[in-house]
Tab-separated table of C-alpha atoms in Angstrom:
chain	number	residue	atom	x	y	z
A	1	MET	CA	34.912	-44.109	31.978
A	2	ALA	CA	31.360	-44.050	31.397
A	3	SER	CA	30.951	-40.732	33.221
A	4	ARG	CA	33.671	-39.045	31.195
A	5	ASP	CA	31.652	-40.184	27.793
A	6	LEU	CA	28.449	-38.916	29.468
A	7	ARG	CA	30.181	-35.451	30.471
A	8	ALA	CA	31.786	-35.262	26.675
A	9	GLU	CA	28.043	-35.961	25.408
A	10	LEU	CA	26.885	-33.393	28.046
A	11	ASP	CA	29.212	-30.758	26.789
A	12	PHE	CA	28.402	-31.274	23.282
A	13	LEU	CA	24.668	-30.818	23.856
A	14	LEU	CA	25.150	-27.730	25.723
A	15	LEU	CA	27.041	-26.408	23.130
A	16	GLN	CA	24.456	-27.391	20.370
A	17	LEU	CA	21.778	-25.706	22.677
A	18	LEU	CA	23.639	-22.702	23.027
A	19	GLY	CA	24.152	-22.497	19.205
A	20	ASP	CA	20.592	-23.107	18.667
A	21	LEU	CA	19.392	-20.207	21.067
A	22	GLU	CA	21.728	-18.003	19.044
A	23	GLN	CA	20.261	-18.888	15.686
A	24	LEU	CA	16.676	-18.463	17.295
A	25	GLU	CA	17.485	-15.033	18.386
A	26	ALA	CA	18.950	-14.216	15.037
A	27	LYS	CA	15.888	-15.628	13.085
A	28	ARG	CA	13.292	-13.844	15.411
A	29	GLN	CA	14.959	-10.336	14.657
A	30	ALA	CA	14.921	-11.313	10.945
A	31	LEU	CA	11.315	-12.186	11.404
A	32	ASN	CA	10.297	-8.843	13.145
A	33	ALA	CA	12.219	-7.019	10.331
A	34	ARG	CA	10.449	-8.728	7.511
A	35	VAL	CA	6.884	-8.434	9.241
A	36	GLU	CA	7.619	-4.447	9.880
A	37	GLU	CA	8.645	-4.008	6.275
A	38	GLY	CA	5.483	-5.835	4.988
A	39	TRP	CA	3.445	-3.627	6.943
A	40	LEU	CA	5.259	-0.646	5.792
A	41	SER	CA	5.064	-1.644	2.099
A	42	LEU	CA	1.179	-2.092	2.681
A	43	SER	CA	1.089	1.549	3.883
A	44	LYS	CA	3.087	2.528	0.613
A	45	ALA	CA	0.503	0.309	-1.290
A	46	ARG	CA	-2.360	2.133	0.391
A	47	TYR	CA	-0.816	5.868	-0.496
A	48	ALA	CA	-0.518	4.661	-4.236
A	49	MET	CA	-3.838	3.050	-4.585
A	50	GLY	CA	-6.019	4.708	-1.850
A	51	ALA	CA	-6.731	4.067	1.713
A	52	LYS	CA	-9.572	1.612	1.507
A	53	SER	CA	-8.246	-0.139	-1.692
A	54	VAL	CA	-5.840	-2.178	0.397
A	55	GLY	CA	-7.848	-3.960	3.311
A	56	PRO	CA	-10.662	-6.264	4.671
A	57	LEU	CA	-13.197	-4.885	1.905
A	58	GLN	CA	-10.944	-6.975	-0.989
A	59	TYR	CA	-10.842	-10.174	0.918
A	60	ALA	CA	-11.924	-13.147	-1.077
A	61	SER	CA	-15.222	-14.728	-0.168
A	62	HIS	CA	-13.499	-18.158	0.056
A	63	MET	CA	-9.557	-17.970	0.917
A	64	GLU	CA	-7.480	-20.849	0.256
A	65	PRO	CA	-3.840	-20.832	2.000
A	66	GLN	CA	-1.025	-20.698	-0.670
A	67	VAL	CA	1.315	-22.264	1.898
A	68	ARG	CA	0.939	-25.103	4.419
A	69	VAL	CA	2.731	-26.227	7.278
A	70	CYS	CA	3.910	-29.952	7.711
A	71	THR	CA	5.028	-31.428	10.751
A	72	SER	CA	7.174	-34.718	11.502
A	73	GLU	CA	8.097	-36.558	14.686
A	74	ALA	CA	11.352	-38.670	14.978
A	75	GLN	CA	11.525	-41.606	16.993
A	76	ASP	CA	13.367	-39.736	20.009
A	77	GLY	CA	10.760	-37.343	20.031
A	78	LEU	CA	12.294	-34.616	18.052
A	79	GLN	CA	9.658	-32.650	16.034
A	80	LYS	CA	10.286	-30.961	12.809
A	81	PHE	CA	8.215	-28.143	10.991
A	82	TRP	CA	8.444	-27.291	7.221
A	83	MET	CA	6.413	-25.082	4.572
A	84	VAL	CA	4.929	-26.609	1.579
A	85	ARG	CA	3.514	-24.815	-1.130
A	86	ALA	CA	-0.084	-25.817	-1.728
A	87	GLY	CA	-0.459	-27.908	-5.013
A	88	THR	CA	2.933	-29.575	-4.687
A	89	GLN	CA	3.535	-32.896	-2.962
A	90	THR	CA	6.713	-33.612	-0.539
A	91	PRO	CA	8.132	-36.873	-1.591
A	92	GLU	CA	8.905	-37.687	2.057
A	93	GLU	CA	6.619	-38.238	4.867
A	94	VAL	CA	3.599	-35.906	4.742
A	95	GLY	CA	1.978	-34.999	8.227
A	96	SER	CA	-1.106	-33.473	9.014
A	97	ARG	CA	-2.331	-31.496	5.899
A	98	GLU	CA	-3.442	-28.581	8.465
A	99	ALA	CA	-3.562	-25.199	6.944
A	100	ALA	CA	-1.717	-22.769	8.941
A	101	PHE	CA	-1.415	-18.753	8.755
A	102	LEU	CA	1.387	-17.172	10.867
A	103	SER	CA	-0.794	-17.107	14.017
A	104	SER	CA	-2.812	-20.271	13.936
A	105	ALA	CA	-1.785	-23.516	16.138
A	106	LEU	CA	-0.511	-26.370	14.764
A	107	ARG	CA	-1.715	-30.162	15.181
A	108	ARG	CA	0.848	-32.690	15.832
A	109	ARG	CA	1.098	-35.962	14.002
A	110	LYS	CA	2.725	-38.948	15.621
A	111	GLY	CA	4.782	-39.639	12.615
A	112	LEU	CA	5.077	-43.028	11.010
A	113	PRO	CA	5.904	-42.552	7.435
A	114	ARG	CA	2.680	-42.328	5.336
A	115	THR	CA	2.351	-43.143	1.268
A	116	PRO	CA	1.468	-39.456	0.137
A	117	GLU	CA	-2.060	-38.982	-1.176
A	118	PRO	CA	-2.713	-37.840	-4.700
A	119	ASP	CA	-3.191	-34.179	-4.596
A	120	SER	CA	-6.017	-33.369	-7.177
A	121	SER	CA	-6.900	-29.766	-6.118
A	122	PRO	CA	-5.377	-26.863	-8.421
A	123	ALA	CA	-3.163	-24.439	-6.999
A	124	PRO	CA	-5.076	-21.810	-5.110
A	125	GLN	CA	-5.287	-18.137	-6.413
A	126	ASN	CA	-2.586	-15.870	-5.638
A	127	PRO	CA	-3.870	-13.215	-2.798
A	128	LEU	CA	-2.365	-10.180	-4.857
A	129	LYS	CA	-4.988	-10.822	-7.376
A	130	TRP	CA	-7.746	-9.735	-4.912
A	131	PHE	CA	-6.294	-6.024	-5.199
A	132	GLY	CA	-6.411	-6.042	-9.226
A	133	ILE	CA	-4.189	-7.024	-12.009
A	134	LEU	CA	-2.409	-3.728	-11.993
A	135	VAL	CA	-1.106	-3.540	-8.651
A	136	PRO	CA	1.885	-1.250	-7.646
A	137	HIS	CA	5.273	-2.541	-6.856
A	138	SER	CA	4.805	-1.952	-3.128
A	139	LEU	CA	2.063	-4.347	-2.867
A	140	ARG	CA	4.134	-6.971	-4.318
A	141	GLN	CA	7.252	-6.295	-2.152
A	142	ALA	CA	4.969	-6.587	0.993
A	143	GLN	CA	3.654	-10.132	-0.374
A	144	ALA	CA	7.635	-11.058	-0.757
A	145	SER	CA	8.363	-9.771	2.718
A	146	PHE	CA	5.656	-11.783	4.340
A	147	ARG	CA	6.552	-14.865	2.425
A	148	GLU	CA	10.230	-14.666	3.722
A	149	GLY	CA	8.539	-14.200	7.199
A	150	LEU	CA	6.615	-17.470	6.976
A	151	GLN	CA	9.659	-19.509	5.902
A	152	LEU	CA	11.305	-17.755	8.996
A	153	ALA	CA	8.557	-18.629	11.423
A	154	ALA	CA	8.648	-22.315	10.220
A	155	ASP	CA	12.377	-22.598	11.034
A	156	MET	CA	11.896	-20.881	14.311
A	157	ALA	CA	9.427	-23.419	15.363
A	158	SER	CA	11.754	-26.051	14.398
A	159	LEU	CA	14.526	-24.612	16.333
A	160	GLN	CA	12.349	-24.220	19.538
A	161	SER	CA	11.120	-27.705	19.504
A	162	ARG	CA	14.643	-28.329	19.324
A	163	ILE	CA	15.771	-26.599	22.041
A	164	ASN	CA	13.010	-28.041	24.180
A	165	TRP	CA	14.080	-31.511	23.000
A	166	GLY	CA	17.777	-30.635	24.002
A	167	ARG	CA	17.114	-29.343	27.300
A	168	SER	CA	15.025	-32.341	28.221
A	169	GLN	CA	18.083	-34.447	27.107
A	170	LEU	CA	20.201	-32.376	29.265
A	171	LYS	CA	18.281	-32.978	32.101
A	172	GLU	CA	18.435	-36.886	31.398
A	173	LEU	CA	22.008	-36.599	31.085
A	174	GLN	CA	22.677	-34.933	34.022
A	175	GLU	CA	20.396	-37.254	36.114
A	176	LYS	CA	22.653	-40.055	34.706
A	177	LEU	CA	25.793	-38.445	35.625
A	178	LYS	CA	24.366	-38.069	39.263
A	179	GLN	CA	23.754	-41.737	39.614
A	180	LEU	CA	26.984	-42.740	38.432
A	181	GLU	CA	29.075	-40.025	40.656
A	182	PRO	CA	27.428	-39.705	43.699
A	183	ARG	CA	28.675	-36.452	45.168
A	184	ALA	CA	32.051	-36.347	47.099
A	185	PRO	CA	31.415	-35.346	50.658
B	1	MET	CA	-15.252	41.456	-23.675
B	2	LEU	CA	-13.131	39.365	-21.375
B	3	GLU	CA	-13.721	41.742	-18.664
B	4	SER	CA	-17.482	41.498	-18.853
B	5	ALA	CA	-17.136	37.781	-18.414
B	6	GLU	CA	-15.030	38.162	-15.428
B	7	LEU	CA	-17.502	40.787	-14.142
B	8	ASN	CA	-20.423	38.281	-14.745
B	9	PHE	CA	-18.865	35.424	-13.180
B	10	ASN	CA	-18.984	36.624	-9.712
B	11	ALA	CA	-22.828	37.375	-9.720
B	12	ASP	CA	-23.378	33.718	-10.147
B	13	HIS	CA	-20.222	31.940	-8.827
B	14	GLY	CA	-18.695	34.465	-6.649
B	15	TYR	CA	-19.770	33.184	-3.313
B	16	LEU	CA	-18.764	29.698	-4.161
B	17	GLU	CA	-15.197	30.719	-5.598
B	18	GLY	CA	-14.768	32.518	-2.351
B	19	LEU	CA	-15.858	29.876	0.027
B	20	VAL	CA	-13.592	27.488	-1.883
B	21	ARG	CA	-10.543	29.621	-1.699
B	22	GLY	CA	-11.427	30.046	2.025
B	23	CYS	CA	-11.173	26.328	2.314
B	24	LYS	CA	-8.193	26.006	0.393
B	25	ALA	CA	-6.678	28.491	2.858
B	26	GLY	CA	-7.426	26.332	5.595
B	27	LEU	CA	-5.134	23.273	4.127
B	28	LEU	CA	-2.682	22.213	6.449
B	29	THR	CA	0.865	24.070	6.486
B	30	ARG	CA	4.067	22.627	6.783
B	31	GLN	CA	4.286	23.704	10.348
B	32	ASP	CA	1.296	21.636	10.939
B	33	TYR	CA	2.568	18.520	9.236
B	34	VAL	CA	6.024	18.955	11.528
B	35	ASN	CA	3.839	19.116	14.251
B	36	LEU	CA	2.023	15.810	13.357
B	37	VAL	CA	5.133	14.002	12.374
B	38	GLN	CA	6.176	14.400	16.060
B	39	CYS	CA	3.198	12.868	17.686
B	40	GLU	CA	3.982	9.571	19.520
B	41	ASN	CA	0.458	7.776	18.918
B	42	LEU	CA	-2.816	8.374	17.065
B	43	GLU	CA	-4.605	9.926	20.067
B	44	ASP	CA	-1.658	12.893	20.079
B	45	LEU	CA	-2.567	13.096	16.311
B	46	LYS	CA	-6.116	13.714	16.944
B	47	ILE	CA	-5.337	16.295	19.346
B	48	HIS	CA	-3.040	18.208	16.845
B	49	LEU	CA	-5.883	17.961	14.232
B	50	GLN	CA	-8.345	19.714	16.571
B	51	THR	CA	-6.232	22.832	16.153
B	52	THR	CA	-6.516	22.765	12.584
B	53	ASP	CA	-9.463	23.123	10.183
B	54	TYR	CA	-10.560	19.638	10.901
B	55	GLY	CA	-11.536	20.662	14.248
B	56	ASN	CA	-13.293	18.272	16.364
B	57	PHE	CA	-14.229	15.569	13.619
B	58	LEU	CA	-12.897	12.562	15.559
B	59	ALA	CA	-14.620	13.582	18.648
B	60	ASN	CA	-17.438	11.066	18.562
B	61	GLN	CA	-15.053	8.102	17.383
B	62	ALA	CA	-14.641	5.049	19.912
B	63	THR	CA	-11.206	4.429	21.253
B	64	PRO	CA	-8.802	2.983	20.180
B	65	LEU	CA	-8.430	5.158	17.375
B	66	THR	CA	-7.399	3.298	13.998
B	67	VAL	CA	-5.894	4.645	10.653
B	68	SER	CA	-8.991	3.358	8.736
B	69	VAL	CA	-11.402	5.511	10.960
B	70	ILE	CA	-9.450	8.702	10.563
B	71	ASP	CA	-9.578	8.212	6.539
B	72	THR	CA	-13.074	7.447	6.802
B	73	GLU	CA	-14.122	10.588	8.576
B	74	MET	CA	-11.483	12.798	6.667
B	75	ARG	CA	-13.150	11.593	3.442
B	76	LYS	CA	-16.998	12.139	4.991
B	77	LYS	CA	-16.076	15.834	5.760
B	78	LEU	CA	-14.647	16.398	2.123
B	79	CYS	CA	-17.931	14.830	0.747
B	80	ARG	CA	-19.833	17.193	2.915
B	81	GLU	CA	-18.112	19.995	1.633
B	82	PHE	CA	-18.326	18.829	-2.107
B	83	GLU	CA	-21.706	18.208	-1.785
B	84	TYR	CA	-22.167	21.965	-0.375
B	85	PHE	CA	-20.484	23.509	-3.574
B	86	ARG	CA	-22.485	21.349	-5.866
B	87	ASN	CA	-25.809	22.118	-4.249
B	88	HIS	CA	-25.309	25.958	-4.305
B	89	SER	CA	-23.892	25.990	-7.832
B	90	LEU	CA	-25.558	27.234	-10.775
B	91	GLU	CA	-25.293	26.516	-14.517
B	92	PRO	CA	-22.801	26.221	-15.999
B	93	LEU	CA	-20.770	25.550	-13.052
B	94	THR	CA	-23.320	22.517	-12.199
B	95	PRO	CA	-22.138	19.963	-14.887
B	96	PHE	CA	-18.747	20.659	-13.942
B	97	PHE	CA	-19.374	19.212	-10.489
B	98	GLN	CA	-20.844	16.206	-11.817
B	99	ASP	CA	-17.918	15.415	-13.857
B	100	CYS	CA	-15.832	16.210	-10.776
B	101	THR	CA	-16.190	13.134	-9.398
B	102	SER	CA	-12.692	11.168	-8.630
B	103	GLU	CA	-11.884	7.482	-9.462
B	104	ASN	CA	-13.149	6.160	-5.932
B	105	ALA	CA	-16.706	7.012	-6.825
B	106	LEU	CA	-16.366	4.065	-9.344
B	107	ASP	CA	-14.945	1.603	-7.307
B	108	GLU	CA	-17.989	-0.894	-7.199
B	109	LEU	CA	-16.624	-2.677	-10.195
B	110	ASN	CA	-14.115	-5.482	-9.536
B	111	ILE	CA	-12.730	-6.119	-13.025
B	112	GLU	CA	-9.549	-4.207	-13.683
B	113	ILE	CA	-10.053	-3.677	-17.200
B	114	LEU	CA	-13.369	-2.572	-16.797
B	115	ARG	CA	-12.680	-0.052	-14.332
B	116	ASN	CA	-9.529	1.407	-16.173
B	117	LYS	CA	-11.682	1.704	-19.252
B	118	LEU	CA	-14.380	3.480	-17.571
B	119	TYR	CA	-12.021	5.833	-15.941
B	120	LYS	CA	-10.372	6.460	-19.313
B	121	SER	CA	-14.014	7.428	-20.765
B	122	TYR	CA	-14.593	9.666	-18.052
B	123	ILE	CA	-11.392	11.594	-18.227
B	124	GLU	CA	-11.583	11.793	-22.019
B	125	ALA	CA	-15.463	13.206	-21.536
B	126	PHE	CA	-14.491	15.717	-18.715
B	127	TYR	CA	-11.659	16.917	-21.184
B	128	LYS	CA	-13.841	17.401	-23.938
B	129	PHE	CA	-16.290	19.343	-21.775
B	130	CYS	CA	-13.505	21.553	-20.153
B	131	LYS	CA	-12.306	22.125	-23.679
B	132	ASN	CA	-15.545	22.998	-24.848
B	133	HIS	CA	-16.548	25.586	-22.281
B	134	GLY	CA	-13.310	27.527	-23.468
B	135	ASP	CA	-12.339	30.652	-21.445
B	136	VAL	CA	-10.125	30.313	-18.358
B	137	THR	CA	-11.405	27.330	-17.188
B	138	ALA	CA	-10.164	25.514	-20.318
B	139	GLU	CA	-6.619	27.322	-20.098
B	140	VAL	CA	-6.418	26.122	-16.370
B	141	MET	CA	-8.143	22.653	-16.569
B	142	CYS	CA	-6.978	21.250	-19.842
B	143	PRO	CA	-3.416	21.077	-18.775
B	144	ILE	CA	-4.231	19.353	-15.511
B	145	LEU	CA	-6.269	16.891	-17.342
B	146	GLU	CA	-3.592	16.264	-19.857
B	147	PHE	CA	-1.223	15.372	-17.229
B	148	GLU	CA	-3.805	13.234	-15.426
B	149	ALA	CA	-4.235	11.194	-18.838
B	150	ASP	CA	-0.394	10.761	-19.241
B	151	ARG	CA	0.208	9.671	-15.642
B	152	ARG	CA	-2.504	7.222	-16.041
B	153	ALA	CA	-0.780	5.755	-19.164
B	154	PHE	CA	2.771	5.516	-17.261
B	155	ILE	CA	1.374	4.036	-14.032
B	156	ILE	CA	-0.842	1.487	-15.994
B	157	THR	CA	2.361	0.534	-17.927
B	158	LEU	CA	4.722	0.519	-14.971
B	159	ASN	CA	2.127	-1.849	-13.027
B	160	SER	CA	1.454	-4.022	-16.096
B	161	PHE	CA	5.018	-5.297	-16.234
B	162	GLY	CA	5.170	-8.963	-15.208
B	163	THR	CA	1.329	-9.417	-15.438
B	164	GLU	CA	-0.797	-11.399	-17.807
B	165	LEU	CA	-2.194	-8.178	-19.077
B	166	SER	CA	-1.244	-7.982	-22.931
B	167	LYS	CA	0.219	-5.021	-24.834
B	168	GLU	CA	-2.636	-4.700	-26.968
B	169	ASP	CA	-5.177	-4.764	-24.119
B	170	ARG	CA	-2.838	-2.374	-22.247
B	171	GLU	CA	-2.849	-0.071	-25.199
B	172	THR	CA	-6.750	0.180	-24.966
B	173	LEU	CA	-6.584	1.183	-21.280
B	174	TYR	CA	-4.542	4.523	-22.194
B	175	PRO	CA	-6.720	7.811	-22.185
B	176	THR	CA	-5.711	9.629	-25.803
B	177	CYS	CA	-6.432	13.217	-24.356
B	178	GLY	CA	-2.951	13.725	-22.964
B	179	LYS	CA	0.389	15.071	-24.617
B	180	LEU	CA	1.540	11.520	-25.271
B	181	PHE	CA	-1.200	10.890	-27.606
B	182	PRO	CA	-0.648	9.231	-30.347
B	183	GLU	CA	3.013	8.600	-30.550
B	184	GLY	CA	3.894	8.442	-26.969
B	185	LEU	CA	0.927	5.682	-26.405
B	186	ARG	CA	1.895	3.666	-29.163
B	187	LEU	CA	5.727	3.349	-27.914
B	188	LEU	CA	4.474	2.953	-24.328
B	189	ALA	CA	2.507	0.117	-25.434
B	190	GLN	CA	5.791	-1.486	-26.393
B	191	ALA	CA	7.647	-0.880	-23.423
B	192	GLU	CA	8.775	-3.956	-21.523
B	193	ASP	CA	10.650	-2.729	-18.520
B	194	PHE	CA	11.067	0.704	-16.604
B	195	GLU	CA	14.077	1.723	-18.485
B	196	GLN	CA	12.304	1.497	-22.137
B	197	MET	CA	9.349	3.694	-20.408
B	198	LYS	CA	11.858	6.182	-19.349
B	199	ARG	CA	13.281	6.662	-22.794
B	200	VAL	CA	9.409	7.331	-23.901
B	201	ALA	CA	9.327	9.916	-21.434
B	202	ASP	CA	12.667	11.471	-22.270
B	203	SER	CA	11.013	12.494	-25.562
B	204	TYR	CA	8.531	14.981	-23.701
B	205	GLY	CA	10.054	17.882	-22.148
B	206	ALA	CA	7.622	18.009	-19.299
B	207	TYR	CA	8.346	14.381	-18.273
B	208	LYS	CA	11.595	13.962	-18.638
B	209	PRO	CA	12.919	15.763	-15.501
B	210	LEU	CA	10.175	13.810	-13.629
B	211	PHE	CA	11.557	10.399	-14.839
B	212	GLU	CA	15.035	11.871	-13.771
B	213	ALA	CA	14.141	12.455	-10.194
B	214	VAL	CA	12.933	8.771	-9.976
B	215	SER	CA	15.533	6.874	-7.813
B	216	ALA	CA	15.744	3.058	-8.093
B	217	SER	CA	16.814	2.416	-4.673
B	218	SER	CA	13.751	1.291	-2.194
B	219	GLY	CA	14.386	4.422	0.039
B	220	GLY	CA	14.075	7.162	-2.777
B	221	LYS	CA	11.024	8.475	-4.488
B	222	THR	CA	8.906	6.380	-6.455
B	223	LEU	CA	7.296	7.531	-10.083
B	224	GLU	CA	3.903	7.538	-7.984
B	225	ASP	CA	5.509	10.092	-5.527
B	226	VAL	CA	7.062	12.295	-8.391
B	227	PHE	CA	3.625	12.215	-10.097
B	228	TYR	CA	1.798	13.152	-7.133
B	229	GLU	CA	4.316	16.197	-6.667
B	230	ARG	CA	3.868	17.392	-10.063
B	231	GLU	CA	-0.050	17.150	-9.502
B	232	VAL	CA	0.359	19.072	-6.483
B	233	GLN	CA	2.276	21.908	-8.138
B	234	MET	CA	-0.310	22.246	-10.840
B	235	ASN	CA	-3.382	22.414	-8.572
B	236	LEU	CA	-1.933	24.906	-6.707
B	237	LEU	CA	-1.206	27.221	-9.768
B	238	ALA	CA	-5.063	26.957	-10.755
B	239	PHE	CA	-5.526	29.346	-7.768
B	240	ASN	CA	-3.535	32.112	-9.126
B	241	ARG	CA	-6.115	32.957	-11.615
B	242	GLN	CA	-9.587	33.953	-10.790
B	243	PHE	CA	-13.283	33.594	-12.298
B	244	HIS	CA	-12.757	30.024	-13.607
B	245	TYR	CA	-14.056	26.701	-12.262
B	246	GLY	CA	-10.615	25.002	-12.192
B	247	VAL	CA	-10.362	26.024	-8.676
B	248	PHE	CA	-13.074	23.387	-7.361
B	249	TYR	CA	-11.156	20.750	-8.989
B	250	ALA	CA	-7.969	21.947	-7.760
B	251	TYR	CA	-9.100	22.175	-4.075
B	252	THR	CA	-10.618	18.684	-4.176
B	253	LYS	CA	-7.281	17.286	-5.386
B	254	LEU	CA	-5.374	19.023	-3.053
B	255	LYS	CA	-7.706	17.822	-0.186
B	256	GLU	CA	-7.207	14.289	-1.336
B	257	GLN	CA	-3.513	14.831	-1.390
B	258	GLU	CA	-3.976	16.275	2.210
B	259	MET	CA	-5.748	13.071	3.210
B	260	ARG	CA	-3.315	10.755	1.970
B	261	ASN	CA	-0.689	12.685	3.714
B	262	ILE	CA	-2.363	12.411	7.133
B	263	VAL	CA	-3.068	8.578	6.633
B	264	TRP	CA	0.551	8.384	5.800
B	265	ILE	CA	1.871	10.058	8.970
B	266	ALA	CA	-0.896	8.148	10.894
B	267	GLU	CA	0.242	4.644	9.424
B	268	CYS	CA	3.828	5.675	10.310
B	269	ILE	CA	3.228	6.686	13.790
B	270	SER	CA	1.022	3.399	14.860
B	271	GLN	CA	3.511	1.261	13.053
B	272	ARG	CA	6.344	3.076	14.708
B	273	GLN	CA	8.406	3.619	11.433
B	274	ARG	CA	9.860	6.910	11.822
B	275	THR	CA	12.289	6.663	9.184
B	276	LYS	CA	9.845	6.997	6.158
B	277	ILE	CA	7.478	9.588	7.990
B	278	ASN	CA	8.763	12.608	6.033
B	279	SER	CA	7.578	11.244	2.894
B	280	TYR	CA	4.574	13.401	2.873
B	281	ILE	CA	4.162	15.835	0.110
B	282	PRO	CA	3.883	19.590	1.756
B	283	ILE	CA	0.874	21.810	-0.041
B	284	LEU	CA	0.945	25.177	1.586
């Protein structure tokens, strides 16, 4: 019966949704841990180098992001996010080349696959160099922690959009089911 | 002859030595640090600091208080004290103060190598000045400056692993007024990892125990921690002798360590990271 197939599909979707939620929670905890680690490592670097040596005074006058976020939208509306190192090119579809730091907004692109544009700009300078060449280990550790955090953030965004998509699918299926099986009195 | 030097010292410099010893007595004690560590937030920290020699130095700061503001105000207070010492000093104490500036005063330069070379020539000139002055000042200051030079060489080496700084360039940055000169510095220039650096340190009685105290795990002491502890020990010893200028340098350095401690505690409080909050170095 059609409704049995529908129910099976509903169950499958629900299980997937719950799995995604669990993954999202785990990634959120990991992200928080990485960001806290990063900030503590920055404090350790300040202890070794001097409190004013690791701060806004050292920012470059022109900052180029090292990592960009790319998005894509599939036919059924599911969106994916992933990180791309600046200076490299992904062979698959390239979405909007928008620079993104952890907190800034992303712009969506309705994705028909595009031919990748030739990338002529050189790789941007490693921000670690803003603080000198001979930086202590704690500063490098901070950078590594924040980088891991970035990757987690992209994964979380993908998971979040999959969860939202899953919920809307679930609603649709539930509607269909109601129409097929009107409530028994 | 020595007695007369000691008798004459007080005529010219007695007031300032008394003053710096008084300031040193006002450094935070272990109990002060225990109180600070228990603060819940930076406002709490400010209240506790009011009961110490710091007094109301944060009174006019806008809320919310940040760690950066605390650091700036502490630094301003130390600079005022230092300028007072300098303005009231007589020959031959005055040139001592001119050479007594710390690395932070050289911060305008951006290029790492230039900065390190400048520091190298500063410390070698300061060392020569102290040595030529002779007397108790040399006896107290020269070991401290030798240690500073060697510590510089070790830290430069450690931080240069994995960077584009070549071994030849690295060697030109090492100050030569320490115990490591010349053999140790030559060996250090060739070191490629921490283990090789440790082997160089093992040949020196003063540095072997320091390297052994460094733990490889991320929770343990780093090389910088161990060096800071040793620096505090040496600076405290300077106060055990009288009638020399080393107490002024030692006080400034101890105060800098105290500021590092307070900033560390403040950062741990504001980031709510209490696990490492006790990593400060107690002085008194």
